[in-house]
Coordinates of C-alpha atoms in Angstrom, one line a residue:
Chain T
M1350 CA 187.8 129.3 58.6
R1351 CA 187.3 130.0 62.4
K1352 CA 185.0 127.1 62.4
F1353 CA 187.8 125.0 60.9
I1354 CA 190.2 126.0 63.6
I1355 CA 187.6 125.2 66.3
L1356 CA 186.9 122.0 64.5
I1357 CA 190.6 120.9 64.8
F1358 CA 190.7 121.8 68.3
F1359 CA 187.5 120.1 69.2
S1360 CA 188.4 116.9 67.3
Q1361 CA 191.6 116.9 69.5
C1362 CA 189.6 117.1 72.7
I1363 CA 187.2 114.5 71.5
Y1364 CA 190.0 112.2 70.7
N1365 CA 191.4 112.7 74.2
T1366 CA 188.1 112.2 76.1
V1367 CA 186.1 109.9 73.8
I1368 CA 188.3 107.6 71.8
A1369 CA 190.9 107.1 74.6
Q1370 CA 188.2 106.1 76.9
Q1371 CA 185.4 103.3 76.8
N1372 CA 181.9 104.5 76.2
T1373 CA 179.0 102.9 77.6
V1374 CA 176.3 102.0 75.0
L1375 CA 172.5 102.0 75.8
K1376 CA 170.5 99.7 73.5
L1377 CA 166.8 99.7 73.2
V1378 CA 165.3 96.5 72.1
H1379 CA 161.5 96.3 71.3
K1380 CA 159.4 93.2 71.8
V1381 CA 156.0 91.9 71.8
G1382 CA 155.7 89.7 74.7
N1383 CA 158.6 87.2 74.2
Q1384 CA 158.9 87.8 70.5
P1385 CA 161.1 90.3 68.9
L1386 CA 159.2 93.2 67.2
T1387 CA 159.0 92.7 63.3
L1388 CA 157.0 95.5 61.6
Y1389 CA 154.1 95.0 59.1
T1390 CA 154.3 91.2 58.6
E1391 CA 154.3 89.5 62.0
V1392 CA 150.9 88.8 63.6
Y1393 CA 150.9 89.0 67.5
K1394 CA 148.1 88.6 70.1
N1395 CA 147.5 90.9 73.0
Q1396 CA 146.2 89.6 76.3
W1397 CA 142.7 89.8 75.1
N1398 CA 143.4 87.3 72.4
E1399 CA 143.2 90.2 69.8
P1400 CA 145.5 89.5 66.7
F1401 CA 147.5 92.6 65.6
T1402 CA 150.4 93.7 63.5
V1403 CA 152.6 96.7 64.1
N1404 CA 153.3 99.4 61.5
K1405 CA 154.7 102.1 63.6
F1406 CA 156.2 102.3 67.1
S1407 CA 158.0 105.4 68.4
Y1408 CA 158.4 107.4 71.6
Y1409 CA 160.2 110.3 73.2
M1410 CA 162.8 109.3 75.7
A1411 CA 163.6 112.6 77.5
H1412 CA 166.0 113.6 80.2
L1413 CA 167.8 110.3 80.2
Q1414 CA 169.9 110.0 83.4
I1415 CA 172.0 107.2 84.7
V1416 CA 172.9 107.0 88.4
Y1417 CA 176.3 105.4 88.8
D1418 CA 179.2 105.0 91.2
N1419 CA 176.9 103.3 93.6
G1420 CA 174.4 106.2 93.7
K1421 CA 177.1 108.8 94.2
K1422 CA 177.0 110.2 90.6
T1423 CA 174.5 110.9 87.9
Y1424 CA 175.2 111.1 84.2
T1425 CA 172.8 113.1 81.9
Y1426 CA 172.5 112.2 78.3
H1427 CA 173.6 115.1 76.1
K1428 CA 170.2 115.2 74.2
P1429 CA 167.4 116.3 76.3
Y1430 CA 164.8 114.8 73.9
H1431 CA 165.7 111.6 72.1
L1432 CA 163.1 110.2 69.6
V1433 CA 163.2 106.5 69.4
V1434 CA 161.8 105.1 66.1
E1435 CA 161.4 101.4 65.5
N1436 CA 162.4 101.4 61.9
D1437 CA 165.5 103.7 62.4
S1438 CA 168.0 101.6 64.1
T1439 CA 170.4 104.5 64.8
T1440 CA 167.8 105.8 67.1
K1441 CA 168.0 102.6 69.3
T1442 CA 171.6 102.8 70.1
L1443 CA 172.7 105.6 72.5
M1444 CA 176.3 106.4 72.9
L1445 CA 176.7 107.6 76.5
Q1446 CA 179.9 109.4 75.9
K1447 CA 181.1 108.2 79.3
E1448 CA 182.5 105.3 81.1
L1449 CA 180.0 104.2 83.8
K1450 CA 180.6 101.8 86.6
N1451 CA 178.3 100.6 89.4
I1452 CA 175.0 101.6 87.9
T1453 CA 172.2 101.6 90.3
A1454 CA 169.4 103.3 88.4
I1455 CA 168.2 104.6 84.9
K1456 CA 165.7 107.3 84.8
F1457 CA 163.9 109.0 81.9
L1458 CA 160.6 110.6 80.9
I1459 CA 158.4 109.3 78.3
G1460 CA 157.1 112.6 77.1
V1461 CA 157.8 116.3 76.5
D1462 CA 157.9 119.0 79.1
S1463 CA 155.1 121.4 78.9
V1464 CA 157.3 124.2 78.1
Q1465 CA 158.3 122.8 74.9
N1466 CA 154.7 122.2 74.2
T1467 CA 153.8 125.8 74.5
S1468 CA 156.7 128.0 73.4
G1469 CA 156.5 127.6 69.5
V1470 CA 158.4 125.4 67.0
Q1471 CA 161.3 123.3 68.5
T1472 CA 164.4 121.9 66.7
D1473 CA 166.2 118.6 66.4
D1474 CA 164.2 115.6 67.5
L1475 CA 161.4 117.9 68.5
D1476 CA 161.1 119.4 65.1
P1477 CA 157.4 119.0 64.2
M1478 CA 158.7 117.5 60.9
K1479 CA 159.3 114.2 62.8
G1480 CA 155.6 113.7 62.9
M1481 CA 155.1 113.6 66.6
F1482 CA 153.2 116.7 66.8
W1483 CA 149.5 117.6 66.8
T1484 CA 148.9 120.6 64.4
W1485 CA 145.1 121.2 65.2
N1486 CA 145.4 120.9 68.9
T1487 CA 149.0 122.1 69.7
G1488 CA 151.2 119.5 71.4
Y1489 CA 153.6 116.7 71.2
I1490 CA 152.7 113.1 70.7
Y1491 CA 154.8 111.3 73.2
A1492 CA 154.4 107.7 72.0
K1493 CA 152.9 106.3 69.0
L1494 CA 151.7 102.6 68.3
E1495 CA 150.1 101.9 65.0
G1496 CA 148.9 98.7 63.3
Q1497 CA 146.1 96.6 62.0
S1498 CA 143.9 94.3 63.8
D1499 CA 141.0 92.1 62.8
S1500 CA 139.4 93.2 66.1
S1501 CA 139.4 96.8 65.0
K1502 CA 136.2 98.4 63.7
A1503 CA 138.1 101.6 62.4
P1504 CA 138.5 102.0 58.6
A1505 CA 140.8 99.3 57.2
H1506 CA 141.1 97.6 60.5
Y1507 CA 143.5 100.1 61.7
F1508 CA 144.3 100.7 65.4
S1509 CA 146.2 103.8 66.2
Y1510 CA 147.3 105.1 69.5
H1511 CA 148.7 108.7 69.6
I1512 CA 149.5 109.4 73.3
G1513 CA 150.2 113.0 74.6
G1514 CA 148.9 115.9 76.5
Y1515 CA 150.6 118.5 78.6
K1516 CA 147.8 120.4 80.2
Y1517 CA 147.4 119.9 84.0
V1518 CA 144.5 117.5 83.8
E1519 CA 145.6 115.7 80.6
N1520 CA 149.3 115.4 81.3
A1521 CA 150.5 112.1 79.8
A1522 CA 154.2 112.5 80.4
R1523 CA 155.4 109.6 82.5
K1524 CA 158.6 109.3 84.6
I1525 CA 160.2 106.0 84.5
E1526 CA 162.8 104.9 87.0
L1527 CA 164.4 101.5 86.5
A1528 CA 166.4 100.1 89.4
V1529 CA 169.6 98.2 88.4
S1530 CA 171.5 95.7 90.3
S1531 CA 174.9 95.1 88.9
N1532 CA 177.9 93.8 90.6
A1533 CA 180.2 94.5 87.8
Q1534 CA 183.0 96.4 89.0
N1535 CA 184.4 97.0 85.6
A1536 CA 183.2 99.8 83.3
I1537 CA 180.1 98.8 81.7
E1538 CA 180.1 98.4 78.0
E1539 CA 176.4 97.8 77.2
I1540 CA 173.2 98.3 78.9
I1541 CA 170.1 96.7 77.2
I1542 CA 166.6 98.0 77.9
E1543 CA 163.6 96.1 76.5
A1544 CA 160.4 97.7 75.7
D1545 CA 157.3 95.3 75.6
I1546 CA 154.5 96.5 73.4
L1547 CA 152.0 94.0 75.1
K1548 CA 152.2 96.3 78.1
W1549 CA 150.2 98.9 76.3
F1550 CA 147.0 96.9 76.5
Y1551 CA 147.0 95.8 80.2
G1552 CA 148.4 96.6 83.6
T1553 CA 146.7 99.6 85.2
N1554 CA 144.0 99.7 82.7
E1555 CA 142.5 97.1 80.1
I1556 CA 142.7 98.5 76.6
K1557 CA 141.0 96.3 74.0
I1558 CA 141.3 97.2 70.3
I1559 CA 137.8 96.1 69.7
Q1560 CA 136.6 98.9 72.1
E1561 CA 139.3 101.5 71.4
P1562 CA 140.8 101.3 68.1
I1563 CA 141.8 104.9 68.1
C1564 CA 143.3 107.4 70.4
H1565 CA 144.3 110.7 68.6
Q1566 CA 143.9 113.3 71.4
P1567 CA 144.9 114.1 74.9
G1568 CA 142.4 113.0 77.5
K1569 CA 141.2 110.1 79.5
L1570 CA 142.0 107.3 77.0
A1571 CA 145.5 108.7 76.5
L1572 CA 146.2 108.8 80.2
A1573 CA 145.0 105.3 80.6
I1574 CA 147.3 104.0 77.9
A1575 CA 150.2 106.0 79.2
D1576 CA 149.7 104.5 82.7
N1577 CA 150.0 101.1 81.1
Y1578 CA 153.1 101.7 78.9
K1579 CA 155.0 103.3 81.6
N1580 CA 155.6 99.8 82.7
M1581 CA 156.9 98.5 79.5
F1582 CA 160.5 99.0 80.1
Q1583 CA 162.9 96.5 81.8
V1584 CA 166.7 96.4 82.1
T1585 CA 167.6 93.0 80.7
A1586 CA 171.3 93.1 80.5
I1587 CA 174.3 95.1 81.8
K1588 CA 177.6 93.9 80.4
Chain H
M1112 CA 210.9 126.0 60.5
K1113 CA 210.2 128.9 62.7
I1114 CA 209.2 131.1 59.9
Y1115 CA 206.4 128.7 58.9
K1116 CA 205.1 128.9 62.5
V1117 CA 205.0 132.5 62.5
I1118 CA 203.3 132.7 59.0
F1119 CA 200.7 130.2 60.1
S1120 CA 200.0 132.1 63.4
L1121 CA 199.6 135.3 61.5
L1122 CA 197.3 133.6 59.1
C1123 CA 195.2 132.3 62.0
I1124 CA 194.9 135.7 63.3
V1125 CA 193.9 137.2 60.1
F1126 CA 191.2 134.4 59.5
V1127 CA 189.8 134.8 62.9
G1128 CA 189.7 138.5 62.4
I1129 CA 187.9 138.1 59.0
S1130 CA 185.3 135.7 60.6
F1131 CA 184.6 138.4 63.3
I1132 CA 184.1 141.0 60.7
N1133 CA 181.7 138.6 58.8
I1134 CA 179.7 138.1 62.0
K1135 CA 179.3 141.8 62.4
K1136 CA 178.1 142.3 58.8
H1137 CA 175.4 139.7 59.4
K1138 CA 173.7 141.4 62.2
P1139 CA 170.0 142.0 61.0
T1140 CA 168.4 145.3 61.5
P1141 CA 166.0 145.6 64.2
L1142 CA 162.4 146.3 63.5
K1143 CA 160.4 148.3 65.9
F1144 CA 157.0 147.0 67.0
I1145 CA 154.7 149.9 67.8
V1146 CA 152.0 149.4 70.4
P1147 CA 149.2 151.7 69.4
K1148 CA 148.5 154.3 72.1
G1149 CA 146.2 152.9 74.9
W1150 CA 146.5 149.3 73.8
P1151 CA 147.8 146.7 76.3
K1152 CA 151.1 145.0 76.1
P1153 CA 151.3 142.3 73.5
L1154 CA 151.4 138.7 74.5
Y1155 CA 153.8 137.5 72.0
N1156 CA 157.2 136.8 73.4
F1157 CA 159.4 139.1 71.3
K1158 CA 162.5 138.1 73.2
Q1159 CA 162.4 134.6 71.7
N1160 CA 161.9 136.1 68.2
P1161 CA 163.3 139.6 67.9
L1162 CA 161.7 141.3 65.0
T1163 CA 164.2 142.3 62.2
I1164 CA 163.7 143.8 58.8
E1165 CA 165.4 140.8 57.3
G1166 CA 163.1 138.3 59.2
F1167 CA 160.0 140.3 58.3
E1168 CA 161.0 140.2 54.6
L1169 CA 161.7 136.5 54.7
G1170 CA 158.3 136.0 56.4
K1171 CA 156.7 138.0 53.7
K1172 CA 158.3 135.9 50.9
L1173 CA 157.2 132.7 52.7
F1174 CA 153.6 134.0 53.3
Y1175 CA 153.3 134.7 49.5
D1176 CA 155.0 131.6 48.1
E1177 CA 153.0 129.0 46.6
R1178 CA 155.7 126.5 47.0
L1179 CA 154.6 125.9 50.5
S1180 CA 151.8 123.8 49.0
K1181 CA 152.1 120.4 47.4
D1182 CA 151.3 121.4 43.8
S1183 CA 152.7 124.9 44.1
T1184 CA 149.4 126.6 43.6
I1185 CA 148.5 127.7 47.1
S1186 CA 150.1 130.2 49.4
C1187 CA 149.1 131.5 52.7
A1188 CA 148.0 134.6 50.9
S1189 CA 145.6 132.5 48.7
C1190 CA 143.2 132.3 51.7
H1191 CA 144.6 135.3 53.6
Q1192 CA 144.2 138.3 51.2
Q1193 CA 145.3 141.9 52.0
F1194 CA 142.4 143.6 50.5
S1195 CA 140.3 141.5 52.8
A1196 CA 142.3 142.2 55.9
F1197 CA 144.0 138.9 55.2
A1198 CA 140.7 137.1 55.5
N1199 CA 139.4 135.1 52.4
Y1200 CA 137.2 137.6 50.5
D1201 CA 133.7 136.4 49.6
H1202 CA 134.5 132.8 50.4
N1203 CA 132.7 130.8 53.2
F1204 CA 135.3 128.1 52.9
S1205 CA 138.7 128.5 51.2
H1206 CA 139.9 126.4 48.3
G1207 CA 142.7 124.1 49.2
Y1208 CA 144.7 121.6 47.5
N1209 CA 143.2 119.6 44.6
N1210 CA 139.8 121.2 44.6
S1211 CA 139.2 120.6 48.3
F1212 CA 137.7 123.0 50.7
T1213 CA 138.4 124.1 54.3
T1214 CA 135.7 123.4 56.7
R1215 CA 135.9 126.8 58.5
N1216 CA 135.9 130.3 57.3
S1217 CA 139.4 131.8 57.0
P1218 CA 139.6 134.7 59.5
A1219 CA 141.2 138.1 59.1
L1220 CA 144.8 138.1 60.2
Q1221 CA 145.4 141.3 62.3
N1222 CA 146.7 142.2 65.8
L1223 CA 147.9 138.7 66.2
A1224 CA 150.5 139.9 68.7
W1225 CA 147.8 140.2 71.3
Q1226 CA 146.3 136.8 70.8
K1227 CA 146.9 133.8 73.0
E1228 CA 145.1 131.1 71.2
F1229 CA 144.6 130.7 67.5
M1230 CA 141.9 129.1 65.3
W1231 CA 138.2 129.4 65.8
D1232 CA 138.5 126.7 68.6
G1233 CA 141.7 128.2 70.0
G1234 CA 143.5 124.7 69.3
V1235 CA 146.8 126.4 68.4
N1236 CA 148.7 127.7 71.4
H1237 CA 151.5 129.8 69.6
L1238 CA 151.6 131.8 66.6
D1239 CA 155.0 130.2 65.4
V1240 CA 153.3 126.7 65.2
Q1241 CA 150.1 127.9 63.4
P1242 CA 151.6 127.7 59.8
I1243 CA 152.3 123.9 60.3
S1244 CA 148.6 123.3 60.4
P1245 CA 147.5 124.7 56.9
I1246 CA 150.9 123.5 55.2
T1247 CA 150.3 119.9 56.3
A1248 CA 146.3 119.8 56.1
K1249 CA 145.1 117.7 53.2
N1250 CA 142.3 120.2 52.5
E1251 CA 144.6 123.2 52.5
M1252 CA 148.3 123.0 51.3
A1253 CA 148.6 119.3 51.7
E1254 CA 152.5 119.4 51.8
T1255 CA 154.9 117.8 54.2
L1256 CA 157.2 119.9 56.3
E1257 CA 160.0 117.8 54.9
N1258 CA 159.3 118.7 51.4
V1259 CA 158.7 122.3 52.1
I1260 CA 162.0 122.7 53.9
K1261 CA 163.6 120.8 51.2
K1262 CA 162.2 123.1 48.5
I1263 CA 163.3 126.1 50.4
K1264 CA 166.7 124.9 51.0
R1265 CA 167.3 124.5 47.3
D1266 CA 166.4 128.1 46.6
T1267 CA 169.5 130.3 46.7
A1268 CA 167.4 133.4 47.5
Y1269 CA 166.1 131.7 50.5
Q1270 CA 169.5 130.6 51.6
R1271 CA 170.6 134.3 51.5
M1272 CA 167.6 135.5 53.3
F1273 CA 167.7 132.9 56.1
K1274 CA 171.3 133.7 56.7
A1275 CA 170.6 137.5 56.7
A1276 CA 167.7 137.1 59.1
F1277 CA 169.1 134.5 61.5
G1278 CA 172.9 134.7 61.1
D1279 CA 173.6 131.4 59.5
E1280 CA 172.3 129.3 56.7
T1281 CA 170.4 126.9 58.8
I1282 CA 166.9 126.3 57.5
N1283 CA 164.4 124.5 59.7
T1284 CA 160.9 124.4 60.7
Q1285 CA 161.6 126.6 63.8
R1286 CA 163.1 129.3 61.5
M1287 CA 160.4 129.3 59.0
G1288 CA 157.8 129.6 61.8
K1289 CA 159.6 132.5 63.4
A1290 CA 159.9 134.2 60.1
L1291 CA 156.2 133.9 59.2
S1292 CA 155.4 135.1 62.8
Q1293 CA 157.5 138.2 62.1
F1294 CA 155.5 139.0 59.0
M1295 CA 152.1 138.4 60.7
L1296 CA 153.0 140.2 64.1
M1297 CA 153.4 143.4 62.1
L1298 CA 149.8 143.1 60.7
V1299 CA 148.6 145.7 63.1
S1300 CA 145.3 147.4 62.1
S1301 CA 144.8 150.4 64.3
N1302 CA 144.1 153.2 61.9
S1303 CA 140.3 152.9 61.0
K1304 CA 138.0 155.9 61.4
Y1305 CA 137.0 154.6 64.8
D1306 CA 140.7 154.9 65.9
K1307 CA 140.9 158.3 64.5
V1308 CA 137.9 159.4 66.3
M1309 CA 139.3 157.9 69.6
R1310 CA 142.5 159.8 69.0
G1311 CA 140.5 163.1 68.4
E1312 CA 141.6 163.3 64.7
D1313 CA 138.1 162.7 63.3
T1314 CA 134.4 162.7 64.4
F1315 CA 131.6 160.2 64.0
N1316 CA 128.5 161.5 62.0
L1317 CA 125.2 161.1 63.7
P1318 CA 124.4 157.4 62.7
E1319 CA 127.9 156.2 63.6
K1320 CA 127.7 158.0 66.9
L1321 CA 124.3 156.4 67.8
G1322 CA 125.6 153.1 66.5
Y1323 CA 128.7 153.3 68.8
Q1324 CA 126.2 153.9 71.7
I1325 CA 124.2 150.8 70.9
F1326 CA 127.2 148.9 70.4
Q1327 CA 128.4 149.8 73.9
Q1328 CA 125.1 148.5 75.2
K1329 CA 124.7 145.3 73.4
C1330 CA 128.0 144.1 71.8
V1331 CA 131.1 145.2 73.9
S1332 CA 130.9 142.5 76.5
C1333 CA 132.1 140.1 73.8
H1334 CA 133.5 142.3 71.0
T1335 CA 135.4 144.3 73.6
E1336 CA 137.6 147.4 72.6
P1337 CA 140.3 148.0 71.4
F1338 CA 140.4 144.5 69.6
F1339 CA 136.7 144.2 69.2
T1340 CA 137.1 140.8 70.8
D1341 CA 137.8 139.6 74.3
F1342 CA 139.4 136.5 72.9
S1343 CA 136.9 134.2 74.8
F1344 CA 135.0 131.3 73.4
R1345 CA 131.3 131.6 73.3
N1346 CA 128.2 130.0 71.8
I1347 CA 125.9 132.6 70.1
G1348 CA 123.2 129.9 69.4
M1349 CA 124.2 128.9 65.9
P1350 CA 122.7 125.5 65.4
L1351 CA 125.1 122.6 64.6
D1352 CA 125.5 122.2 60.8
A1353 CA 125.2 118.3 60.6
T1354 CA 127.3 118.1 57.3
L1355 CA 130.2 119.8 59.2
N1356 CA 129.6 118.5 62.7
D1357 CA 131.8 121.1 64.1
I1358 CA 131.6 121.3 68.0
G1359 CA 134.1 124.0 68.4
R1360 CA 136.0 124.5 71.6
M1361 CA 134.8 121.2 72.8
R1362 CA 137.0 119.4 70.4
I1363 CA 140.2 121.0 72.3
T1364 CA 138.9 120.8 75.8
N1365 CA 136.8 117.5 75.8
N1366 CA 134.4 119.5 78.0
N1367 CA 130.6 119.3 77.3
T1368 CA 130.2 122.9 78.5
D1369 CA 132.3 124.1 75.6
S1370 CA 130.1 122.5 73.1
L1371 CA 129.6 124.9 70.0
K1372 CA 131.6 127.6 71.5
F1373 CA 133.9 129.5 69.0
K1374 CA 136.3 132.3 69.5
V1375 CA 134.7 135.8 69.5
P1376 CA 136.1 137.2 66.1
S1377 CA 137.3 140.7 66.0
L1378 CA 135.1 143.1 64.3
R1379 CA 137.9 145.3 62.9
N1380 CA 137.6 145.4 59.1
V1381 CA 134.4 143.5 59.4
N1382 CA 132.9 145.2 56.4
I1383 CA 135.5 143.6 54.1
T1384 CA 135.8 140.2 55.7
F1385 CA 132.4 138.7 54.7
P1386 CA 131.1 136.0 54.8
Y1387 CA 130.8 135.7 58.6
G1388 CA 130.8 133.1 61.4
H1389 CA 133.1 130.2 62.0
D1390 CA 131.7 128.3 58.9
G1391 CA 130.8 131.5 56.8
R1392 CA 127.1 130.8 57.0
F1393 CA 126.2 134.5 57.2
F1394 CA 126.8 136.1 53.8
A1395 CA 126.2 139.8 55.1
L1396 CA 126.0 141.6 58.2
S1397 CA 122.1 141.7 57.8
N1398 CA 122.2 137.9 58.1
L1399 CA 124.0 138.3 61.5
F1400 CA 121.6 140.8 62.7
E1401 CA 118.6 138.5 61.9
H1402 CA 120.4 135.8 63.7
Y1403 CA 121.0 137.9 66.9
R1404 CA 117.4 139.1 67.0
K1405 CA 115.4 136.2 65.5
N1406 CA 117.0 133.1 64.1
M1407 CA 119.2 132.1 67.0
Q1408 CA 118.5 128.7 68.8
P1409 CA 119.7 129.1 72.3
I1410 CA 120.9 125.8 74.0
A1411 CA 122.4 125.0 77.4
T1412 CA 125.8 126.3 76.4
T1413 CA 124.6 129.4 74.8
D1414 CA 125.9 132.5 76.3
V1415 CA 123.8 134.0 79.2
L1416 CA 123.8 137.3 77.4
L1417 CA 121.9 135.8 74.6
K1418 CA 119.6 133.4 76.4
N1419 CA 116.5 135.6 75.4
K1420 CA 118.2 136.5 72.0
M1421 CA 119.0 140.1 71.4
P1422 CA 116.2 142.7 70.6
L1423 CA 117.2 145.0 67.8
S1424 CA 115.0 147.3 65.8
N1425 CA 115.6 148.0 62.1
F1426 CA 116.7 151.5 63.1
Q1427 CA 119.3 150.3 65.4
I1428 CA 120.6 147.8 62.9
G1429 CA 121.0 150.7 60.5
Q1430 CA 123.1 152.7 63.0
L1431 CA 125.0 149.6 64.2
T1432 CA 125.9 148.9 60.6
A1433 CA 127.1 152.6 60.1
F1434 CA 129.2 152.2 63.1
L1435 CA 130.8 148.8 62.0
Y1436 CA 131.8 150.5 58.7
T1437 CA 134.0 152.8 60.7
L1438 CA 136.2 149.9 61.7
T1439 CA 137.6 149.5 58.1
D1440 CA 141.2 150.4 58.0
S1441 CA 142.0 151.4 54.6
S1442 CA 145.6 152.2 55.3
F1443 CA 146.1 148.5 56.5
I1444 CA 144.7 146.9 53.5
T1445 CA 146.6 149.1 51.2
N1446 CA 149.9 149.3 53.0
K1447 CA 152.7 148.3 50.6
M1448 CA 154.7 146.9 53.3
F1449 CA 152.4 144.0 53.5
A1450 CA 151.9 143.5 49.7
A1451 CA 153.3 140.7 47.8
P1452 CA 157.0 141.0 47.1
A1453 CA 157.6 141.8 43.5
Y1454 CA 159.9 138.7 43.1
T1455 CA 157.5 136.3 44.7
K1456 CA 156.5 134.3 41.6
P1457 CA 158.7 131.4 42.2
I1458 CA 161.7 131.3 39.9
I1459 CA 161.9 127.5 39.8
L1460 CA 158.2 126.4 39.5
H1461 CA 157.1 122.9 39.7
Q1462 CA 160.3 121.4 40.7
H1463 CA 158.9 118.4 42.7

C-alpha cells in the first residue's frame, strides 16, 4: 500500500518533469561498412576480402555522458551499465530523460569497471544471466561479435570474438569520446550514433579471420581487437 | 466532502503504519560468523552479504536442490558431499549432466571465507560467482541461469525464503549467489584432533607427534597452518595428462611460468577426500608419497622446494600418515546444521 501511495506521488512527478518536457532520444545504428547490419543471412566482406555473416553483436555502453550547453553542463544517463544487443531493438534506443541543447561531446566506456568484475554477482544489465560473463575466468565480456566465415578454420567455420579483461595488463575497457558540432539552438530530439562492425578488423591492428577466428579470453588479442573497435562509433545525426 | 478527506488521510496513515510494521517483521536474524581462535581475519566481505539464519537456510536449500541442474538430477551436494568434507567421495571426476564427467577433481568445501581465488587454477575471483560455473557447465549441471531463476521463482517456498532472507520477493542471480555463499561460508572446519591438540584439549600419540615434526620440516612451506595451504599456485612435478591437457594456472594468467601450477589444496579432512590431486590421479595417500619421493617429474616451472624430489623413508611416511589422520574433523562432517534439509526433495519435480 505504501508502495502504491509512493507510486501515485512519483507518477505525478514523472508527469511534471518528463511528459511535459521534450526528451532527447539516443539511437544506436549498427552497420557493416555502408550496409545496414542484418543478422544471419547477409554476407559481408571485411578489408581482407574475407566473407562473413554476423550472428551476434552486443556490447556494454557504460557511464554514458553528454556534454551540453556548449560544454557547461554534463548529463549522465541513469543506467551506469547499458547492454546493447543487436537483436533487441529496445536496447538500441536510449531515452535521455532530459532536454539537451548545444551538445558538444558524447562520452562513454565500452567495458565494465574492475570493481564490478571483482565484487561478486551484479544485477540488471550486468546480471551474468545476460551471457556477457566468463564463468571459468571471472570477468565480464565487454563486447561480442560472432558469426560464420568461409575463411575461418574453427569448427563450423565459426568466428567468435569475446572481448574483456579487467586486470591491469589485460584491461580491455575503452573510453570513447565523440566530439559533436551542432549548431542547433533548439532542444535536440534525436542523436544517432552509428557503430561500424568492419572497424573490428582493422585500424590499429590487422585482425584476419583466417588467422584469428576465436578470441575467448582476456589477453593480447582481446586488447588488439578492443583498440580497433574503439573507433567504430560515429555521430551521424543530431536533430 | 470534508469527511471523506479526513477518512482518506486516516486510512493513509494506517496503511503507512502497517507497511512499517511489515518491514520490521521481515528483518532477518543475524548469524554470527565465528573466527576460530588464532586464525586470521576472513577475506570475504561480510558487509556486502551479512550472514543471517534465513539467508543460510535458503543457501542450504539451494545447495541441496537438484532443480539447479537441467534434468533435475544433480545438486551441488551431488559433487560436494558432507561425509567427504564436501568433496566428491571416491571419485576422481564427478558425474555431471547426461553421463558426462568433470575434468577436475571436486575439492572439499571448507574455510572458504579465507580464500581469495577459487577453483584449482584460481580462475574464479569471488565466492558469490562460483556457483554460476557448475550451473552452466555442460559437463556439470548444464542449465541456464535464466531457467534456474525461472524454476526457483515458481516455487512458493523459495518466494517465502527469498523474502525472509533479503526483505522482498526479488529473486535474481545475485541473491542466489549470496545465499549459496552464506551456506558455504559457514562450512568452517576447525575441530579436528589437531585443533584440539593445538588448543591444549588433547594430545598427539607418538607417531602423530613425530609425523607433525616431519610435516613441519617438509610440508608446511606450502601446506601452511592453520589452513594447511598457503593458497598459492605451485607445480609439484605432476606430468601433463595428454587426454586432459590441463595447464592449470597458466590458463588464467597466460603466463608460461605458471604452466602446470595448481592451487595448493588444504589437507584438512584429507583422509576422507580421496582421490587426490587436481585430476584425482592419486587414489590413496600412499600414491602421493610415492609421487613426492620417486615418481615426480620436475620441469622448469616445478617448485624450487621439489627440484630434487622429496626424500621420505617408509618410517616417515607412516608417521606423516598418522599425523594427516588427525586432520579429520568428525564434528564438521556430521554437523546437522549442514545436512540436507528434510524438505529438500523438490515438491514439483521435472517441471521443465
